[in-house]
XYZ file of C-alpha atoms in Angstrom:
666
model
C 193.059 -47.696 92.998
C 190.840 -47.465 89.893
C 187.098 -48.126 90.259
C 185.163 -49.001 87.069
C 181.376 -49.012 86.995
C 179.020 -50.293 84.310
C 177.056 -47.038 84.012
C 177.167 -43.464 85.273
C 174.227 -43.874 87.665
C 175.924 -46.728 89.524
C 179.080 -44.655 89.689
C 177.232 -41.676 91.171
C 175.474 -43.858 93.751
C 178.726 -45.523 94.727
C 180.541 -42.210 94.993
C 177.781 -40.679 97.143
C 177.732 -43.630 99.533
C 181.505 -43.537 99.774
C 181.443 -39.836 100.572
C 178.808 -40.327 103.303
C 180.642 -43.240 104.856
C 184.046 -41.560 104.832
C 182.759 -38.212 106.155
C 181.736 -39.928 109.388
C 185.314 -41.013 110.109
C 187.592 -38.555 108.338
C 187.632 -34.769 108.217
C 189.101 -34.754 104.703
C 186.715 -36.490 102.385
C 188.488 -38.383 99.586
C 191.076 -35.656 98.925
C 192.789 -37.593 96.124
C 189.752 -39.095 94.392
C 189.036 -38.313 90.749
C 185.648 -38.910 89.150
C 186.288 -39.595 85.469
C 182.649 -39.685 84.434
C 181.922 -36.046 85.274
C 179.368 -34.478 82.910
C 180.665 -36.138 79.760
C 178.407 -38.930 78.496
C 179.377 -42.043 76.566
C 178.401 -40.504 73.239
C 180.770 -37.572 73.711
C 183.500 -39.859 75.028
C 183.320 -42.156 71.979
C 183.170 -39.202 69.554
C 186.287 -37.746 71.169
C 188.161 -41.023 70.759
C 187.022 -41.339 67.133
C 188.235 -37.822 66.394
C 191.642 -38.616 67.896
C 191.863 -41.792 65.770
C 190.672 -40.050 62.574
C 187.575 -42.249 62.306
C 184.400 -40.934 60.713
C 181.750 -40.136 63.313
C 178.778 -41.023 61.116
C 177.858 -44.091 63.149
C 178.030 -43.231 66.847
C 174.545 -44.011 68.104
C 175.503 -46.218 71.042
C 173.139 -49.153 71.530
C 175.091 -50.776 74.338
C 178.291 -50.447 76.384
C 179.892 -53.422 78.148
C 183.022 -53.726 80.349
C 184.828 -56.923 79.306
C 188.109 -58.741 79.090
C 189.045 -59.717 75.534
C 191.165 -62.867 75.426
C 192.804 -63.883 72.200
C 195.238 -66.610 71.320
C 195.099 -70.297 70.486
C 191.585 -71.578 71.229
C 192.891 -74.569 73.212
C 194.987 -72.322 75.451
C 192.103 -69.927 75.976
C 189.809 -72.752 77.008
C 192.420 -74.094 79.441
C 192.624 -70.707 81.157
C 188.872 -70.183 81.320
C 188.055 -73.720 82.469
C 190.193 -73.474 85.600
C 187.387 -72.364 87.975
C 185.379 -75.473 87.139
C 188.407 -77.707 87.531
C 189.063 -76.230 90.977
C 185.982 -77.693 92.553
C 183.284 -76.443 90.189
C 181.962 -73.923 92.734
C 179.145 -72.368 90.703
C 178.142 -69.902 93.408
C 181.683 -68.569 93.568
C 181.968 -68.315 89.780
C 178.818 -66.206 89.574
C 180.404 -63.449 91.637
C 184.137 -63.668 91.054
C 185.973 -63.739 87.745
C 188.339 -66.563 86.952
C 191.608 -66.057 88.936
C 193.570 -67.530 86.027
C 192.134 -64.742 83.882
C 193.288 -62.124 86.369
C 196.771 -63.607 86.503
C 196.973 -63.622 82.694
C 196.290 -59.867 82.609
C 199.519 -59.130 84.439
C 201.716 -61.705 82.736
C 203.808 -60.943 79.660
C 203.110 -62.724 76.378
C 206.099 -64.999 77.089
C 204.693 -66.094 80.435
C 201.041 -66.569 79.416
C 199.721 -68.474 76.365
C 196.905 -65.921 76.041
C 196.818 -62.149 75.724
C 194.134 -60.435 77.825
C 192.895 -56.872 77.339
C 190.591 -55.116 79.811
C 188.344 -52.928 77.691
C 184.910 -51.570 76.942
C 182.994 -52.674 73.861
C 180.371 -50.410 72.305
C 177.637 -51.608 69.949
C 176.371 -49.204 67.268
C 174.092 -49.923 64.277
C 177.062 -50.565 61.961
C 180.133 -51.340 64.087
C 181.518 -52.798 67.265
C 184.001 -50.393 68.898
C 186.688 -51.686 71.238
C 188.207 -49.246 73.744
C 191.289 -50.770 75.359
C 192.349 -49.109 78.599
C 195.811 -48.929 80.166
C 194.837 -48.314 83.786
C 198.466 -47.893 84.845
C 198.674 -44.705 82.769
C 195.548 -43.048 84.204
C 196.620 -39.607 85.479
C 195.804 -38.296 88.941
C 193.606 -35.542 87.564
C 191.247 -35.110 84.635
C 193.180 -35.761 81.450
C 193.436 -33.682 78.320
C 193.360 -34.931 74.732
C 197.009 -35.982 74.648
C 196.735 -37.965 77.876
C 193.536 -39.654 76.694
C 195.287 -40.810 73.527
C 197.873 -42.725 75.553
C 195.361 -44.236 77.976
C 192.563 -45.272 75.570
C 193.087 -47.177 72.304
C 190.127 -47.367 69.927
C 189.509 -50.089 67.325
C 186.512 -50.595 65.086
C 185.121 -53.817 63.619
C 182.244 -53.899 61.100
C 179.250 -55.589 62.678
C 178.722 -57.344 59.337
C 181.984 -59.283 59.747
C 181.469 -60.205 63.405
C 179.775 -63.553 64.129
C 179.395 -65.792 67.133
C 181.498 -68.926 67.107
C 179.142 -71.750 66.057
C 180.098 -73.964 68.993
C 180.355 -71.225 71.620
C 177.476 -72.644 73.672
C 177.885 -76.356 73.004
C 180.612 -76.838 75.632
C 179.256 -74.435 78.257
C 177.628 -76.189 81.206
C 174.473 -74.508 82.456
C 175.152 -72.226 85.408
C 178.933 -72.450 85.018
C 181.402 -69.602 84.767
C 181.608 -70.056 80.986
C 177.831 -70.028 80.620
C 177.433 -66.847 82.636
C 180.402 -64.772 81.494
C 182.106 -66.070 78.344
C 181.243 -65.447 74.692
C 183.293 -66.777 71.784
C 183.469 -64.600 68.668
C 184.848 -64.781 65.137
C 186.139 -61.934 62.987
C 186.765 -63.717 59.723
C 188.478 -66.914 60.855
C 190.137 -65.103 63.774
C 189.066 -66.414 67.153
C 188.597 -64.172 70.207
C 186.878 -64.662 73.560
C 184.966 -61.952 75.426
C 184.647 -62.374 79.194
C 181.899 -60.153 80.594
C 182.300 -58.757 84.099
C 178.614 -59.254 84.941
C 176.641 -62.300 83.693
C 173.538 -60.338 82.705
C 175.741 -58.147 80.478
C 176.528 -61.150 78.280
C 172.864 -61.873 77.578
C 172.121 -58.169 77.119
C 174.918 -58.018 74.532
C 173.525 -61.049 72.713
C 170.036 -59.549 72.469
C 171.273 -56.216 71.102
C 173.771 -57.855 68.752
C 171.158 -60.211 67.291
C 168.747 -57.329 66.667
C 171.370 -55.090 65.055
C 172.571 -57.903 62.786
C 169.023 -58.490 61.563
C 168.532 -54.786 60.851
C 171.919 -54.445 59.170
C 171.502 -53.709 55.457
C 174.922 -54.716 54.268
C 176.949 -57.705 53.125
C 177.199 -59.928 56.202
C 179.445 -62.780 57.206
C 177.444 -65.935 57.872
C 178.277 -69.456 59.038
C 177.594 -72.489 56.856
C 177.703 -75.823 58.669
C 179.283 -78.697 56.814
C 177.512 -81.609 58.509
C 173.901 -82.058 59.528
C 175.025 -83.707 62.783
C 176.789 -80.528 63.846
C 173.760 -78.537 62.768
C 171.489 -80.706 64.925
C 173.772 -80.285 67.946
C 173.802 -76.523 67.624
C 170.064 -76.410 66.979
C 169.383 -78.438 70.159
C 171.562 -76.059 72.135
C 169.695 -73.090 70.616
C 166.377 -74.466 71.817
C 167.795 -75.007 75.294
C 169.383 -71.539 75.342
C 166.175 -69.822 74.230
C 164.464 -71.080 77.398
C 166.918 -69.013 79.439
C 166.630 -65.804 77.424
C 169.779 -66.301 75.360
C 170.039 -65.162 71.754
C 172.589 -65.832 69.052
C 173.108 -64.796 65.442
C 173.337 -68.393 64.230
C 170.355 -69.618 66.262
C 167.094 -69.207 64.393
C 163.764 -68.896 66.193
C 161.192 -71.602 65.812
C 159.137 -70.590 62.794
C 155.457 -71.124 62.192
C 155.430 -72.087 58.524
C 152.662 -73.254 56.248
C 151.683 -76.881 56.687
C 152.016 -77.245 52.906
C 155.630 -76.034 52.954
C 157.901 -77.342 51.677
C 156.041 -79.362 49.068
C 157.633 -82.252 47.220
C 157.315 -80.280 43.978
C 159.184 -77.317 45.472
C 161.985 -79.494 46.833
C 162.347 -81.210 43.469
C 162.411 -77.869 41.646
C 165.052 -76.198 43.828
C 167.162 -79.367 43.710
C 167.120 -79.212 39.901
C 167.991 -75.504 39.972
C 170.827 -75.999 42.453
C 173.439 -76.544 39.760
C 176.536 -74.344 39.421
C 177.108 -73.308 35.776
C 179.974 -75.340 34.360
C 181.992 -72.303 33.262
C 182.079 -70.646 36.692
C 184.440 -71.521 39.520
C 183.212 -71.019 43.076
C 184.635 -71.261 46.568
C 184.463 -74.330 48.796
C 181.563 -72.901 50.817
C 179.371 -72.489 47.723
C 180.380 -75.908 46.433
C 179.029 -77.322 49.670
C 175.723 -75.470 49.142
C 175.493 -76.784 45.582
C 175.778 -80.328 46.925
C 172.641 -80.044 49.073
C 169.456 -81.687 47.847
C 165.766 -81.573 48.675
C 164.817 -81.099 52.316
C 168.472 -80.641 53.333
C 168.590 -77.568 51.110
C 165.419 -76.119 52.661
C 166.723 -76.775 56.181
C 170.029 -75.147 55.262
C 168.163 -72.014 54.190
C 166.252 -71.691 57.456
C 169.205 -72.550 59.691
C 171.919 -70.482 58.007
C 170.388 -67.839 55.736
C 166.847 -66.812 56.703
C 166.535 -63.933 59.152
C 162.930 -62.797 58.694
C 160.267 -64.586 60.710
C 157.931 -67.048 58.970
C 159.479 -66.777 55.510
C 159.383 -69.580 52.968
C 161.968 -70.346 50.302
C 160.357 -70.207 46.864
C 163.136 -70.133 44.267
C 166.878 -70.718 43.858
C 169.153 -69.567 41.047
C 172.903 -69.465 40.384
C 174.084 -66.307 38.657
C 176.893 -63.802 38.370
C 176.010 -60.524 40.068
C 177.238 -56.938 39.906
C 176.950 -54.275 42.587
C 176.335 -50.638 41.704
C 179.415 -49.405 43.561
C 181.691 -51.958 41.861
C 180.337 -52.100 38.283
C 183.334 -53.939 36.829
C 183.562 -56.794 39.361
C 181.449 -59.881 38.700
C 180.813 -62.123 41.695
C 179.318 -65.594 41.579
C 176.261 -65.965 43.813
C 173.550 -68.355 44.849
C 170.367 -66.256 44.717
C 167.609 -67.392 47.065
C 164.150 -65.855 46.788
C 161.866 -66.169 49.796
C 158.488 -64.708 50.676
C 160.240 -61.911 52.615
C 163.605 -61.163 50.988
C 166.136 -61.863 48.250
C 169.368 -63.383 49.573
C 172.629 -63.305 47.621
C 175.034 -65.907 48.981
C 178.324 -64.603 47.578
C 181.519 -66.315 46.556
C 184.524 -65.892 48.845
C 186.165 -63.654 46.240
C 183.895 -60.911 47.529
C 185.742 -59.147 50.338
C 184.043 -56.757 52.684
C 185.992 -53.513 52.339
C 185.715 -52.525 55.990
C 187.320 -55.742 57.240
C 190.769 -54.314 56.572
C 190.173 -51.130 58.558
C 190.649 -52.875 61.890
C 194.172 -53.666 63.073
C 193.151 -55.055 66.456
C 193.552 -58.701 65.433
C 197.060 -59.758 64.512
C 197.759 -62.273 61.741
C 198.916 -64.959 64.184
C 195.417 -65.096 65.626
C 193.859 -66.545 62.486
C 193.935 -70.211 63.474
C 190.573 -71.559 64.508
C 188.703 -74.830 64.474
C 186.910 -74.451 61.168
C 186.537 -78.105 60.221
C 182.825 -78.125 61.033
C 181.781 -74.966 59.222
C 182.503 -72.493 56.426
C 182.304 -68.726 56.540
C 180.646 -66.943 53.647
C 179.189 -63.540 52.731
C 175.484 -62.859 52.261
C 173.702 -59.751 50.991
C 170.048 -59.329 51.945
C 167.519 -57.187 50.086
C 164.146 -57.257 51.809
C 161.159 -57.215 49.475
C 159.667 -54.262 51.348
C 162.717 -52.219 50.278
C 162.443 -53.197 46.612
C 161.530 -50.299 44.310
C 162.045 -51.407 40.711
C 163.259 -54.209 38.457
C 164.826 -53.429 35.062
C 164.842 -56.294 32.560
C 167.676 -56.203 30.003
C 167.475 -56.686 26.257
C 166.409 -60.163 25.161
C 165.967 -61.087 28.877
C 169.704 -61.634 29.248
C 169.893 -59.974 32.669
C 167.886 -57.936 35.169
C 168.670 -55.208 37.666
C 167.094 -54.962 41.128
C 166.941 -51.486 42.679
C 166.380 -50.685 46.347
C 166.406 -47.381 48.203
C 170.129 -46.539 47.885
C 173.246 -47.188 45.828
C 174.152 -50.031 48.201
C 170.933 -51.814 47.218
C 171.319 -52.008 43.433
C 172.262 -55.452 42.110
C 172.347 -56.817 38.569
C 171.929 -60.552 37.984
C 173.741 -61.590 34.811
C 171.812 -64.755 34.087
C 172.919 -64.761 30.431
C 169.857 -66.895 29.870
C 166.353 -65.718 28.980
C 164.675 -68.720 30.639
C 166.347 -68.108 34.015
C 165.482 -64.416 33.849
C 161.861 -65.094 32.940
C 161.471 -67.725 35.681
C 162.936 -65.501 38.388
C 160.757 -62.525 37.402
C 157.665 -64.749 37.511
C 158.557 -66.067 40.970
C 159.358 -62.550 42.211
C 155.986 -61.231 41.071
C 154.288 -64.142 42.815
C 155.913 -63.473 46.202
C 155.397 -59.713 45.847
C 151.680 -60.395 45.517
C 151.778 -61.673 49.095
C 152.924 -58.307 50.428
C 150.194 -56.087 51.876
C 150.769 -52.669 50.377
C 148.307 -49.879 49.753
C 148.135 -49.155 46.013
C 149.576 -45.794 45.052
C 147.043 -43.253 43.750
C 146.765 -43.201 39.965
C 145.540 -40.303 37.761
C 141.969 -40.723 36.614
C 142.512 -39.837 32.957
C 145.364 -41.796 31.448
C 145.960 -42.785 27.857
C 148.680 -44.782 26.168
C 150.966 -41.807 25.485
C 150.702 -40.351 28.978
C 151.566 -43.790 30.339
C 154.627 -44.455 28.197
C 155.452 -41.128 26.572
C 157.838 -38.297 27.366
C 156.572 -34.748 26.871
C 160.096 -33.375 26.540
C 161.395 -35.667 23.785
C 158.202 -36.969 22.225
C 159.690 -40.474 22.382
C 158.233 -43.517 24.036
C 159.970 -44.568 27.207
C 160.501 -48.169 28.288
C 157.422 -50.238 29.012
C 156.558 -50.051 32.684
C 154.425 -52.414 34.691
C 153.478 -51.253 38.192
C 152.903 -54.318 40.316
C 150.223 -54.373 43.013
C 153.095 -54.170 45.535
C 154.056 -50.823 43.909
C 157.288 -52.327 42.564
C 157.986 -51.186 38.991
C 158.935 -53.759 36.353
C 160.588 -51.941 33.452
C 161.064 -53.664 30.101
C 162.984 -52.467 27.027
C 161.022 -51.562 23.913
C 161.782 -51.259 20.203
C 163.075 -47.726 20.676
C 165.958 -49.006 22.791
C 166.907 -51.486 20.101
C 166.727 -48.656 17.559
C 168.995 -46.507 19.728
C 171.450 -49.386 19.972
C 171.414 -49.803 16.184
C 172.113 -46.094 15.746
C 174.961 -46.300 18.261
C 176.474 -49.251 16.395
C 176.314 -47.376 13.095
C 177.887 -44.325 14.717
C 180.741 -46.406 16.141
C 181.427 -47.853 12.713
C 182.236 -44.400 11.304
C 179.792 -44.780 8.464
C 181.077 -48.163 7.316
C 177.658 -49.680 7.931
C 174.477 -48.647 6.189
C 171.970 -47.738 8.922
C 168.777 -48.775 7.065
C 170.178 -52.297 6.650
C 171.337 -52.511 10.273
C 168.658 -54.659 11.854
C 169.597 -56.161 15.199
C 168.710 -59.846 14.995
C 170.188 -61.071 18.269
C 171.624 -59.660 21.459
C 173.330 -62.137 23.779
C 175.645 -61.946 26.781
C 178.696 -64.097 26.153
C 182.356 -64.507 27.062
C 185.403 -64.020 24.912
C 187.852 -66.835 25.649
C 191.510 -65.923 25.958
C 193.567 -69.074 25.707
C 197.083 -69.074 27.135
C 199.288 -71.684 25.495
C 202.814 -72.695 26.383
C 202.331 -72.408 30.135
C 202.721 -75.300 32.558
C 198.967 -75.775 32.320
C 197.003 -74.557 29.337
C 194.515 -72.152 30.878
C 191.673 -70.007 29.631
C 190.212 -66.792 30.944
C 186.729 -65.498 30.225
C 186.115 -61.844 29.429
C 182.435 -60.744 29.614
C 181.226 -59.400 26.291
C 177.964 -58.441 24.655
C 177.601 -60.067 21.237
C 175.255 -58.388 18.756
C 174.241 -59.943 15.450
C 172.865 -57.618 12.787
C 171.759 -58.326 9.253
C 175.283 -57.685 7.966
C 177.754 -57.711 10.892
C 178.861 -59.289 14.152
C 179.897 -57.001 17.023
C 181.514 -57.438 20.424
C 180.854 -54.751 23.026
C 182.001 -54.063 26.567
C 178.766 -53.084 28.306
C 177.909 -51.460 31.629
C 175.088 -53.679 32.884
C 174.282 -51.869 36.128
C 174.653 -48.089 35.785
C 171.904 -47.616 33.184
C 169.203 -46.429 33.305
C 170.393 -43.908 35.884
C 168.843 -44.378 39.337
C 166.764 -41.488 40.629
C 169.319 -40.621 43.303
C 172.290 -40.503 40.859
C 173.893 -37.056 41.010
C 176.238 -37.480 38.050
C 176.477 -39.721 34.978
C 178.524 -42.943 35.151
C 182.238 -42.789 34.396
C 181.876 -44.875 31.243
C 179.388 -45.214 28.401
C 176.876 -48.028 28.418
C 178.380 -49.566 25.254
C 182.039 -49.570 24.253
C 182.911 -51.240 20.972
C 185.507 -53.994 21.353
C 185.495 -55.472 17.824
C 183.299 -55.847 14.800
C 183.377 -58.003 11.635
C 181.316 -58.299 8.491
C 179.346 -61.515 8.073
C 180.517 -61.819 4.467
C 184.102 -62.027 5.759
C 183.257 -65.025 7.926
C 185.040 -68.071 6.506
C 183.808 -70.827 8.820
C 182.563 -71.605 12.320
C 184.122 -74.259 14.551
C 181.902 -75.927 17.143
C 183.284 -78.151 19.860
C 185.112 -78.374 23.144
C 188.240 -76.395 22.293
C 189.416 -74.011 23.657
C 186.565 -74.062 26.147
C 183.623 -76.440 26.617
C 181.032 -75.751 23.918
C 182.930 -72.668 22.719
C 182.413 -71.307 19.221
C 185.321 -70.240 17.042
C 184.465 -67.670 14.373
C 187.161 -67.583 11.680
C 187.138 -64.386 9.595
C 189.128 -63.647 6.477
C 191.010 -60.408 6.931
C 191.830 -59.948 3.254
C 190.409 -56.414 3.253
C 191.634 -55.786 6.804
C 188.144 -55.037 8.053
C 189.250 -54.084 11.578
C 186.219 -52.066 12.586
C 187.396 -51.347 16.082
C 190.689 -49.636 15.255
C 190.184 -48.876 11.541
C 193.907 -49.358 10.924
C 195.614 -49.407 7.540
C 197.719 -52.562 7.446
C 200.094 -54.154 4.993
C 197.933 -56.856 3.413
C 200.959 -58.658 1.999
C 202.825 -59.365 5.210
C 202.473 -60.082 8.883
C 201.820 -57.112 11.177
C 202.314 -56.554 14.868
C 198.919 -54.970 15.447
C 196.999 -58.244 15.654
C 196.795 -59.864 19.113
C 198.788 -63.051 19.395
C 196.602 -66.114 19.197
C 193.785 -64.323 17.316
C 195.497 -64.085 13.945
C 196.858 -66.714 11.620
C 199.064 -66.181 8.583
C 198.060 -68.156 5.500
C 200.582 -67.751 2.739
C 201.626 -64.166 2.073
C 198.335 -62.682 0.951
C 195.822 -63.028 3.724
C 195.355 -63.486 7.432
C 192.674 -65.041 9.573
C 191.076 -63.402 12.586
C 189.595 -65.774 15.156
C 187.018 -65.060 17.816
C 186.772 -67.617 20.612
C 183.284 -67.113 22.056
C 181.564 -69.027 24.829
C 177.789 -68.616 25.215
C 176.479 -70.173 28.453
C 172.891 -70.519 27.253
C 172.409 -73.476 24.913
C 169.243 -71.876 23.530
C 171.054 -68.616 22.715
C 173.948 -70.536 21.204
C 171.673 -72.485 18.863
C 169.716 -69.354 17.947
C 172.936 -67.509 17.085
C 174.147 -70.317 14.804
C 170.763 -70.535 13.092
C 170.428 -66.784 12.458
C 174.061 -66.420 11.439
C 173.818 -69.307 8.970
C 170.716 -67.754 7.409
C 172.315 -64.324 7.011
C 175.544 -65.818 5.672
C 173.591 -67.754 3.041
C 171.711 -64.585 2.027
C 174.936 -62.593 1.669
C 177.215 -65.279 0.226
C 174.775 -67.500 -1.669
C 175.850 -70.768 -0.081
C 175.668 -72.628 3.227
C 177.843 -71.531 6.109
C 180.656 -74.059 6.731
C 180.179 -75.507 10.230
C 182.952 -77.753 11.489
C 182.753 -79.963 14.570
C 185.975 -80.261 16.522
C 187.087 -82.662 19.281
């Protein structure tokens, strides 16, 4: 017989009592008993299992250990099995002390005989993961096992705590004082449904308290639940209030907050409703489309019920933007950015996949069916304002980078719009002013050059504003524009005269690649930086997040900040097409390539015939003497688009002596 205890102290007490009792009746005291706890503690036990399973032991601070049965399968079948004690007379006193007999019978049935699969196991909570130790009690040896024997008896699986959430309706169908209420907890890993049945009822509530705290402290991208209907939200909220009276806690249940009597104001609700518009050129998942459809007070309530996790915080600003993470500098993700008085929340598109989710093989693919008609799952990254260190504003306010205390907490918002950048920075400064921080000591004697200068190079550094919250706001200066101009001239291999290279406009845009001839004519957008100088137009691939280097960076980024993609002389511009083809409000720049001014590749081409070096769809043969090169450019900001046309028309008139041909198309 195998005896399992919740903790080592209970095991020792039980063993001592058993020894005393048996010694009074038998001369040989428990000759065949084996005490598996011995001197090894849980920490050492878990580390040993992690070593056997080749799992990094960087996160092994055990916050809680719970003996449970994990039941997974179709949710309807699971509920049928677990509801049997209530259907057999609803004896609440019995269900408090004895586990469901149907559950026990399912443990010993094969998968063909039982609709559910049941695993007796221990679950461990650590700051980053939930570890599942499945035990095959039939293989336990008669004496203390070595490493090889342990590997066959114990199976270890790890699930990121960030991807583990409580099922949103796990408490709605549990009658107070019932077996389900005291023992059963429904969980989701992605859309996979699993039920945990705790051996002791107080262990369930202990697990909930620890889990809720660890999820709040978790500084990572987390899975969250977004309810589709307010009626479902009200039902869950009412259950949360009832559950809180009995000491229960849940990740989706928010505490009652004491907010300002002036919050939310009608002006604030009107403002965030106006800002809650997805940019027309970006495609988002169903969960974010649902968020974009919320208006006014419903949007504020959604924030507090689904997103907010810091007590007494107020939503102050909302913005839709593409974002980049420092560890994935080439992957743009669409996000709804919510600024509160306590944190910045990035509600991410479903295209963002948590890397650690694929490290766990405990859940099979067949267990992915769950009742998800009432809610969406989404990912959310939280950066608390207390962890914010600096904000770097990009050239011409086209983007900004937020830097926290590690590489995981560096995010760039590609607003591609100076107004959105300026508004967000203003709102951020306002909420930072509410933080109580002691000002950092400043030198007594400080002049302009000691503030902005560099003793090593003699050059001025970027303008720096140290906020009262000690957060640095760093702005580019004229030197950075001068460095960019020098870089452009250097990339052009001397084809451009540096003194005449004045940067007139810097704008973040997209190059549109149009695919014709397919079943559906489609377009893809490639992020580009467009730079207009006094004599040329350039397209760059730019690293928007790696520069300037963070203080903790140990090596330079793998790629340069600017990589030249293409460049054309303004005097070679033949005309500009404005309209809705090939993309809404896209601009088509048509260049004459008579002199084959390919600045990117500097190739020598046959000017009297067609060549294979020009990308299909970007060149057009006219007669036998010349070709046309076309840029399809989409600029999200209407203000930047109009400014580009205005400045380009002025420079073209200066260089060519006549007005730039502008043609409106369908």
